CSV table of C-alpha atoms in Angstrom, one decimal:
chain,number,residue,atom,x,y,z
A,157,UNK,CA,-81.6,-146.9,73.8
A,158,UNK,CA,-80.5,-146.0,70.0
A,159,UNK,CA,-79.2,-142.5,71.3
A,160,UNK,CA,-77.2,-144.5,74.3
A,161,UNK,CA,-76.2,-146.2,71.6
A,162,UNK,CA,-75.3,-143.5,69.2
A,163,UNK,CA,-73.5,-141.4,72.0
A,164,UNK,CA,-70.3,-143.8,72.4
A,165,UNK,CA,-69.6,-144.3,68.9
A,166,UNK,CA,-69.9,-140.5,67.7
A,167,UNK,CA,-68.0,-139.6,70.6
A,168,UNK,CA,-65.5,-142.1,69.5
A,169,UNK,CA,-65.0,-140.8,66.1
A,170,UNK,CA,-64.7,-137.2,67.7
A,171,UNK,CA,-61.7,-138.3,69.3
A,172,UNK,CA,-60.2,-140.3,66.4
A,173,UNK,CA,-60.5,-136.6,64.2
A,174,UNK,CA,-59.3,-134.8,67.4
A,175,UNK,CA,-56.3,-137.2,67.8
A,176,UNK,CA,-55.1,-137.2,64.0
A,177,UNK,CA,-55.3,-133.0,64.2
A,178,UNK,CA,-53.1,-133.0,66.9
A,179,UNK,CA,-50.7,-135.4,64.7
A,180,UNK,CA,-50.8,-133.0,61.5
A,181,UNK,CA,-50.1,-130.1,64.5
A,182,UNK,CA,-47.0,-131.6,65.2
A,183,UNK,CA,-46.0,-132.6,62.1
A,184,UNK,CA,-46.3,-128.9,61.1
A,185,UNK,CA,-43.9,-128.2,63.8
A,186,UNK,CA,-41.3,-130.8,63.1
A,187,UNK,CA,-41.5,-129.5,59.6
A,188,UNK,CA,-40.8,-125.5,61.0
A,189,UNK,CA,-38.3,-127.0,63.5
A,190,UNK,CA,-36.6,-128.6,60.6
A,191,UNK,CA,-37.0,-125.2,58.0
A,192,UNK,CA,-35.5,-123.2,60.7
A,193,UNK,CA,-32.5,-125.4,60.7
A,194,UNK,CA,-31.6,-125.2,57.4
A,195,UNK,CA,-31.6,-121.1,58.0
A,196,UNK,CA,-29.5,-121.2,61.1
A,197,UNK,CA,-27.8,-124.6,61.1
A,198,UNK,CA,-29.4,-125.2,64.6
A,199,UNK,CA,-32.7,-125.5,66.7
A,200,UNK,CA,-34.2,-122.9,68.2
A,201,UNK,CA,-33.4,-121.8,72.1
A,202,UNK,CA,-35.5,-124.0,74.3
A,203,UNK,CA,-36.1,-120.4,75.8
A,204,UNK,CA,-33.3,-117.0,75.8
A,205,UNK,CA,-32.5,-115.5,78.8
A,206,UNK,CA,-29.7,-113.2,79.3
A,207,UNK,CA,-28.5,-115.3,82.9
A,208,UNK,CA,-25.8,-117.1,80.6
A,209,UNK,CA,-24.5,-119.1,83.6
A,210,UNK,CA,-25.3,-122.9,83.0
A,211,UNK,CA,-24.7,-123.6,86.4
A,212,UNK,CA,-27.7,-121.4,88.0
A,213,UNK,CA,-31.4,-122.0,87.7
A,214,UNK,CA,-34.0,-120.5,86.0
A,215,UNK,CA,-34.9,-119.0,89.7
A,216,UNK,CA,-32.1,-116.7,88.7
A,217,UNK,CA,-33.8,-115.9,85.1
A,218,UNK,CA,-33.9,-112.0,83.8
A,219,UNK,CA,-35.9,-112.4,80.8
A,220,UNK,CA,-37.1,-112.3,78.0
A,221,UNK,CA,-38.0,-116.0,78.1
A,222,UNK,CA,-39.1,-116.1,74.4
A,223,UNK,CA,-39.2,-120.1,73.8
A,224,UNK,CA,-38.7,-122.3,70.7
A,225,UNK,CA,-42.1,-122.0,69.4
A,226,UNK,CA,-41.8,-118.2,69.2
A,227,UNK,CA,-38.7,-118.3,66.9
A,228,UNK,CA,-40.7,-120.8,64.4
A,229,UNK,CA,-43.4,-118.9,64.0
A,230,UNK,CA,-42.3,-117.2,60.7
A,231,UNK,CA,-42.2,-121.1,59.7
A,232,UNK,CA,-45.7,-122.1,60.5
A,233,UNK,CA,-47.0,-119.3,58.5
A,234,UNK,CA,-47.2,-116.9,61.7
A,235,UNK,CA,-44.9,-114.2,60.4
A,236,UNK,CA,-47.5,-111.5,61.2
A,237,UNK,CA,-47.4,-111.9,65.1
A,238,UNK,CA,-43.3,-112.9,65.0
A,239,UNK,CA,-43.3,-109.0,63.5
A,240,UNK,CA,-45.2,-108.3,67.0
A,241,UNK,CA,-43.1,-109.2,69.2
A,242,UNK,CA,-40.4,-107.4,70.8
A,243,UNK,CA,-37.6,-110.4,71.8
A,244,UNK,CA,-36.1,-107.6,73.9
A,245,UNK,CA,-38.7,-107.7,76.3
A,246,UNK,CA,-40.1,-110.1,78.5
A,247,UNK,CA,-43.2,-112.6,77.7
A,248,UNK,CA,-46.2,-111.2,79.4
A,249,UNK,CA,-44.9,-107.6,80.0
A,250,UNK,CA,-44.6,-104.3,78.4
A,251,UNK,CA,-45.3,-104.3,74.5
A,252,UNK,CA,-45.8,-107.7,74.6
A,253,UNK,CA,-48.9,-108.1,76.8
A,254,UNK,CA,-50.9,-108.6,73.8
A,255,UNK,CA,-49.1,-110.4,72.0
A,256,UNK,CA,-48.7,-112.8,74.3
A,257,UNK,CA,-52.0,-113.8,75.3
A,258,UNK,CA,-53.2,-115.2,71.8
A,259,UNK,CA,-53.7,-118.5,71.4
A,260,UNK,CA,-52.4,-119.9,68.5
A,261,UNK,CA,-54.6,-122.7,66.8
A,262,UNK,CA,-51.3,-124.8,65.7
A,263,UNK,CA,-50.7,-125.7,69.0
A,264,UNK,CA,-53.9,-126.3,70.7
A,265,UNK,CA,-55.1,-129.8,70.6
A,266,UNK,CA,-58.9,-130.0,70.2
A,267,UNK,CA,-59.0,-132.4,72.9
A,268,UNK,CA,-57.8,-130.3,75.7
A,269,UNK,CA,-61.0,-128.2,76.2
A,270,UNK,CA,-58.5,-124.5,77.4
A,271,UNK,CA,-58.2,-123.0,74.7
A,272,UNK,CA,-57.9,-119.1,76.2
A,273,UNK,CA,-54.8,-117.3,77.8
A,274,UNK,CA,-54.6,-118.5,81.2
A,275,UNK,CA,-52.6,-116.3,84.3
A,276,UNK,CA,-48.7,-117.5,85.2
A,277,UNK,CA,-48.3,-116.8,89.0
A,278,UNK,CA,-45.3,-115.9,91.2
A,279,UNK,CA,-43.3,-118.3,92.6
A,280,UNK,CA,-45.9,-118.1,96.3
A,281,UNK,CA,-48.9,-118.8,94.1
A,282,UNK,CA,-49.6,-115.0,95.6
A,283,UNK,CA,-50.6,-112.9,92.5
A,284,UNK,CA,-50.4,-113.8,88.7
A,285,UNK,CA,-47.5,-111.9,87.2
A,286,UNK,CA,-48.5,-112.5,83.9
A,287,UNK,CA,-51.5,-113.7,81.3
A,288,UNK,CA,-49.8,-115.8,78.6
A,289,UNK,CA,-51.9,-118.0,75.5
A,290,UNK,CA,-52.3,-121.6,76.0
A,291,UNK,CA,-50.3,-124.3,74.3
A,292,UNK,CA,-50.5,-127.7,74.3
A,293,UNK,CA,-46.9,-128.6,73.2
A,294,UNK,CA,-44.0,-128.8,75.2
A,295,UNK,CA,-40.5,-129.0,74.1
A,296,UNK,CA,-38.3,-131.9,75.7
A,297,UNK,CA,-35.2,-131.2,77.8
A,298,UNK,CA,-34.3,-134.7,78.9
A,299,UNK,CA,-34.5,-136.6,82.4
A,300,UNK,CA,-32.7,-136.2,85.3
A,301,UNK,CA,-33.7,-137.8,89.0
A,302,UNK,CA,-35.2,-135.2,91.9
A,303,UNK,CA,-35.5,-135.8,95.3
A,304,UNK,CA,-37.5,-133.6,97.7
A,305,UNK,CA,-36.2,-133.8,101.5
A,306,UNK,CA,-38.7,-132.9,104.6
A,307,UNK,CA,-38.7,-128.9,103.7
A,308,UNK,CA,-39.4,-129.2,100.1
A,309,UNK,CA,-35.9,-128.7,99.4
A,310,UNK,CA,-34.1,-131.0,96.3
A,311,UNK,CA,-31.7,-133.7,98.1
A,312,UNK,CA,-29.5,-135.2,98.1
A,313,UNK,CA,-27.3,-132.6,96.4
A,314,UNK,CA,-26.2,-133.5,93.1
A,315,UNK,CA,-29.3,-135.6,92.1
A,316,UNK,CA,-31.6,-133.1,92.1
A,317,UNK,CA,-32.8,-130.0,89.5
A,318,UNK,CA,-31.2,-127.6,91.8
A,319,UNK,CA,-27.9,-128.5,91.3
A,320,UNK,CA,-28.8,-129.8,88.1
A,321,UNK,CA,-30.4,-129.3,85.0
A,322,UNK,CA,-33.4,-127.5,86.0
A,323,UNK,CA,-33.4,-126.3,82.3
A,324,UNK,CA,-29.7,-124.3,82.1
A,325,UNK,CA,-28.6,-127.5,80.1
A,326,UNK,CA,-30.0,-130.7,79.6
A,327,UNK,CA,-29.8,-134.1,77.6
A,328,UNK,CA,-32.5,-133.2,75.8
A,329,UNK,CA,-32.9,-130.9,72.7
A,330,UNK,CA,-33.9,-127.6,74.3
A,331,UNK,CA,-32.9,-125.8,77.2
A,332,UNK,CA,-32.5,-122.1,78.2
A,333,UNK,CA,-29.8,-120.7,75.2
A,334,UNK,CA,-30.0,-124.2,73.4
A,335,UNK,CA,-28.3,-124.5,70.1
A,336,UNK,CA,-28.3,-127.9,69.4
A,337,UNK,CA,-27.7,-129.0,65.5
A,338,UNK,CA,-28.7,-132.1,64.2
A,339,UNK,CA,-25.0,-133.5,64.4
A,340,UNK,CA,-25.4,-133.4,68.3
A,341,UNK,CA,-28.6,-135.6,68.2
A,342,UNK,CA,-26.3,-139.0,68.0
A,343,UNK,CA,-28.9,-141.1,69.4
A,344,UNK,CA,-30.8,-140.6,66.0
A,345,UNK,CA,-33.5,-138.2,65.1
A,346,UNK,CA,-35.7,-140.9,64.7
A,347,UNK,CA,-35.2,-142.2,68.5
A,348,UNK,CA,-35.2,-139.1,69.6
A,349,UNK,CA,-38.5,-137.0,71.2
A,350,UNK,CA,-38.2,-133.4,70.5
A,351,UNK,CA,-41.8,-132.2,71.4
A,352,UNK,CA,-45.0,-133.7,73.4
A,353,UNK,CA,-48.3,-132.9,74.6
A,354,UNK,CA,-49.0,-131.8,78.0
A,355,UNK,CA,-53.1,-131.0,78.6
A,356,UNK,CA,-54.4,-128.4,80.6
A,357,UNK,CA,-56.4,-130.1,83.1
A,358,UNK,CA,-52.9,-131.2,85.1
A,359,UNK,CA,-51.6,-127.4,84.5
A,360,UNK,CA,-51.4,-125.5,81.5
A,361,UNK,CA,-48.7,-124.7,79.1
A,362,UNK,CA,-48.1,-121.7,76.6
A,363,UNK,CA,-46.6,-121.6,73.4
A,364,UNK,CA,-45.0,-118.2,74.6
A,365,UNK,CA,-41.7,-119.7,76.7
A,366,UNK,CA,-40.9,-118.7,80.3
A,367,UNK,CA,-42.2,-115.4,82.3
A,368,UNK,CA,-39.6,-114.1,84.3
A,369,UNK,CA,-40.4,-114.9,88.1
A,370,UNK,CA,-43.4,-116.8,87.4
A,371,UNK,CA,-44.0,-120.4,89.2
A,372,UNK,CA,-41.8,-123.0,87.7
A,373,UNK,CA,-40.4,-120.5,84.8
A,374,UNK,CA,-38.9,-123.2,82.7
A,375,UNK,CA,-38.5,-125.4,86.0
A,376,UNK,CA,-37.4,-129.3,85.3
A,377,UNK,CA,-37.4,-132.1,87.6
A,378,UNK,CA,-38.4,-135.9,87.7
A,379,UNK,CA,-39.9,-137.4,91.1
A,380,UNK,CA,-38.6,-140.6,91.8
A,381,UNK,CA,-39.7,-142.3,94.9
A,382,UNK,CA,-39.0,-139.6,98.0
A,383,UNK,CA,-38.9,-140.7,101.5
A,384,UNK,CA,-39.4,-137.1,102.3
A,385,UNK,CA,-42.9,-135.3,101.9
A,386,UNK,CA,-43.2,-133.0,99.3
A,387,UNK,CA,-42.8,-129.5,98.7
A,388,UNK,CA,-45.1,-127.0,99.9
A,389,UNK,CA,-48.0,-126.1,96.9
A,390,UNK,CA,-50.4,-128.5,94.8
A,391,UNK,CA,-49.9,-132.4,95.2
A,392,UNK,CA,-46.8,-133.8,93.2
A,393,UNK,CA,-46.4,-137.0,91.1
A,394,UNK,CA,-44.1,-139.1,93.3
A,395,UNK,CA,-44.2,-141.2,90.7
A,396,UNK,CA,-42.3,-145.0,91.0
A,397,UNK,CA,-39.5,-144.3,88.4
A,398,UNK,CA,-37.4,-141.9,86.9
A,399,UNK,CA,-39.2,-139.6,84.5
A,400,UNK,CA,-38.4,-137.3,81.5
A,401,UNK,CA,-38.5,-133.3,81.3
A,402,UNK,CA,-40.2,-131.0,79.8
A,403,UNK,CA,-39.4,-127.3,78.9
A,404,UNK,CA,-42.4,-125.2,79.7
A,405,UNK,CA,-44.7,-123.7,83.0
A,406,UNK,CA,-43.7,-126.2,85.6
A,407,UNK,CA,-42.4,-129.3,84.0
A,408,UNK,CA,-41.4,-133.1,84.6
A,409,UNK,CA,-43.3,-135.6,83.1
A,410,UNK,CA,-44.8,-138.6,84.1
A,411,UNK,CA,-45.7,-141.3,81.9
A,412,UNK,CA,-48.0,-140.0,79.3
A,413,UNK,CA,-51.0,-141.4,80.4
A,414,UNK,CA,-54.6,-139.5,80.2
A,415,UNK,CA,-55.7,-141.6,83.1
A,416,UNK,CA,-53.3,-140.0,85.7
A,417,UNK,CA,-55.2,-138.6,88.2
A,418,UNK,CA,-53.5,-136.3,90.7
A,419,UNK,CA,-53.0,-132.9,89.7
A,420,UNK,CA,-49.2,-132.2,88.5
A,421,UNK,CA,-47.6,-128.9,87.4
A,422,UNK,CA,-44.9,-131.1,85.8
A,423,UNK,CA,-46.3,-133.5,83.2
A,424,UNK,CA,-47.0,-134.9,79.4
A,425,UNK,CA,-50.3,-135.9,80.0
A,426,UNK,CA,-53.1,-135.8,77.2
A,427,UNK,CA,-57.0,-136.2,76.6
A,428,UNK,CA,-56.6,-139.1,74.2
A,429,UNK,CA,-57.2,-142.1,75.7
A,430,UNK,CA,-54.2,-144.6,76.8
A,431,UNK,CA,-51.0,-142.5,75.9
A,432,UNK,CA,-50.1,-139.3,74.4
A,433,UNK,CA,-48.8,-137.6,70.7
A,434,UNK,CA,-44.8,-137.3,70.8
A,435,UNK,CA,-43.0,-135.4,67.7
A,436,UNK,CA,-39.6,-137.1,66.8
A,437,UNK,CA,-36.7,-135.5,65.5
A,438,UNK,CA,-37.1,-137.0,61.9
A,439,UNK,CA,-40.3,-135.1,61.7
A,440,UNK,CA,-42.3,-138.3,62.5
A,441,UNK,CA,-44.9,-138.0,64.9
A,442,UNK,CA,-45.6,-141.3,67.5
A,443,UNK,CA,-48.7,-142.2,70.0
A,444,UNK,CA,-46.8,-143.0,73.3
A,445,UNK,CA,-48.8,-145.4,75.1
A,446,UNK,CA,-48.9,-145.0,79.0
A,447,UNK,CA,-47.8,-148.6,79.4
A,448,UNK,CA,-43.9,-147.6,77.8
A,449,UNK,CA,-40.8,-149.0,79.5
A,450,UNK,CA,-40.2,-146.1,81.9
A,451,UNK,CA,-36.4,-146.7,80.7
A,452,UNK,CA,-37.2,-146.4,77.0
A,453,UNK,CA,-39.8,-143.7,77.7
A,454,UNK,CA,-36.3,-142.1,79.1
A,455,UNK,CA,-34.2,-143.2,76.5
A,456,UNK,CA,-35.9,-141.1,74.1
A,457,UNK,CA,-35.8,-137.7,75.3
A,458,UNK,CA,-32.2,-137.8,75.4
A,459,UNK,CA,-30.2,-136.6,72.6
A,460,UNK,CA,-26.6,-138.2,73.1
A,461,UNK,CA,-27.2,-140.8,75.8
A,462,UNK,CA,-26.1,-144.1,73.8
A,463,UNK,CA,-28.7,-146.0,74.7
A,464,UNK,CA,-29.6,-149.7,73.7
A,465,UNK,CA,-33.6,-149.3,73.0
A,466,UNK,CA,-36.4,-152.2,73.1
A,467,UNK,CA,-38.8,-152.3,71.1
A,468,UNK,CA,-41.3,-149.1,71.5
């Protein structure tokens, strides 16, 4: 009875250290993200790719895919494997095979039991293209609505990633080519979410960016309500509201709830219990709790958007 007893409460404070090292991660990060500003007078990319048309998807990416976590790594006291990689080449590929496949401890939450490289596959689920190392922070491109029609096709036209902003631009901080300054962030740094978590056991993220021609490179979409059935693969969130985007391996979010249960390629989503760890633009890191207003929860991963904002 005393070790039934025991077991709850030590697993409790396990989780209470777990959840405040994943704060002082993203606080380390907001700290970089803010550092590499005052170098370049911008962000970092959400990812680079040398398809410079805003209009196309990331379907139609060529590479590299380096993302923003890459490009603060000389920041986070990383300089040794920035000087490893070759931006000219692809994540995953050539030279940077190695490279790419370590896991860095700054963005692992200890939570989220993967903690090795995992395999990105090709847009069939066919073969893996490439083995990439986990991370468990995403970078936030905004929200826009998607709607799936009978053939797993986004409809109608206009309101979905397809002919939106799959990651070529977004409302939020990073997309593929970002360079968004601080004076673009008028909705205020402080009501503004910049990074999140996403866990593993939902799908798994990398610190790396996007592999060329890999499933969901840096894909965004949200999943409203759909009268259609979904698109062929893995279940989707059909979620009953409009969502916010991440920037990463497969990418919409849900609320950020650790209680979700239906696998999702597209989410925040933690192991801490009732919400999830969100890094604002001020550098100040929050505990999103899975019962936000899905309005404000999309509020704050926009950048400009001139919202009014309850209480959060």
């Amino acid at each position: 009875v005393l070790v039934g007893l025991l077991l709850p409460a030590v697993q409790k404070v396990r989780e209470a250290a777990n959840r405040m090292s994943c704060t002082n991660n993203l606080k380390q990060i907001g700290l970089a993200l803010h550092n590499y500003h005052d170098t370049f007078k911008r962000f970092p990319p959400g990812y680079i790719d040398g398809n410079t048309n805003r209009a196309s998807t990331p379907d139609n990416d060529v590479g590299p895919g380096w993302g923003w976590a890459s490009f603060l790594l000389p920041y986070v006291e990383q300089g040794n494997v920035y000087n490893q990689i070759n931006f000219k080449v692809g994540v995953g590929i050539g030279s940077n095979i190695a490279i790419s496949q370590q896991p860095l401890k700054l963005h692992q939450c200890p939570s989220d039991g993967l903690q090795d490289a995992f395999p990105v596959y090709d847009s069939t689920f066919t073969a893996p293209i490439a083995t990439v190392g986990h991370g468990n922070y995403v970078g936030c491109n905004g929200w826009e609505e998607c709607f799936w029609n009978s053939g797993g096709v986004g409809d109608p036209a206009g309101n979905d990633g397809l002919s939106g902003g799959y990651g070529q631009s977004g409302n939020g901080l990073f997309y593929r080519n970002s360079r968004t300054r601080i004076a673009d962030v008028t909705d205020g740094l402080s009501n503004t979410i910049v990074v999140g978590e996403r866990s593993s056991n939902h799908a798994p993220s990398t610190w790396t960016g996007a592999v060329t021609g890999g499933r969901c490179p840096a894909w965004m979409a949200t999943q409203p309500p759909s009268p259609y059935a979904p698109p062929p693969g893995p279940p989707y969130d059909n979620a009953d509201f409009d969502e916010a985007l991440v920037l990463g391996h497969g990418n919409a979010t849900h609320l950020p709830s650790a209680d979700f249960p239906i696998f999702d390629p597209d989410v925040f989503y933690s192991f801490h219990t009732g919400g999830a760890n969100f890094l604002f633009g001020d550098g100040s890191v929050h505990f999103l709790s899975s019962g936000i207003d899905p309005n404000t929860y999309q509020y704050l991963c926009t950048i400009a958007g001139g919202e009014l904002l309850s209480d959060w």
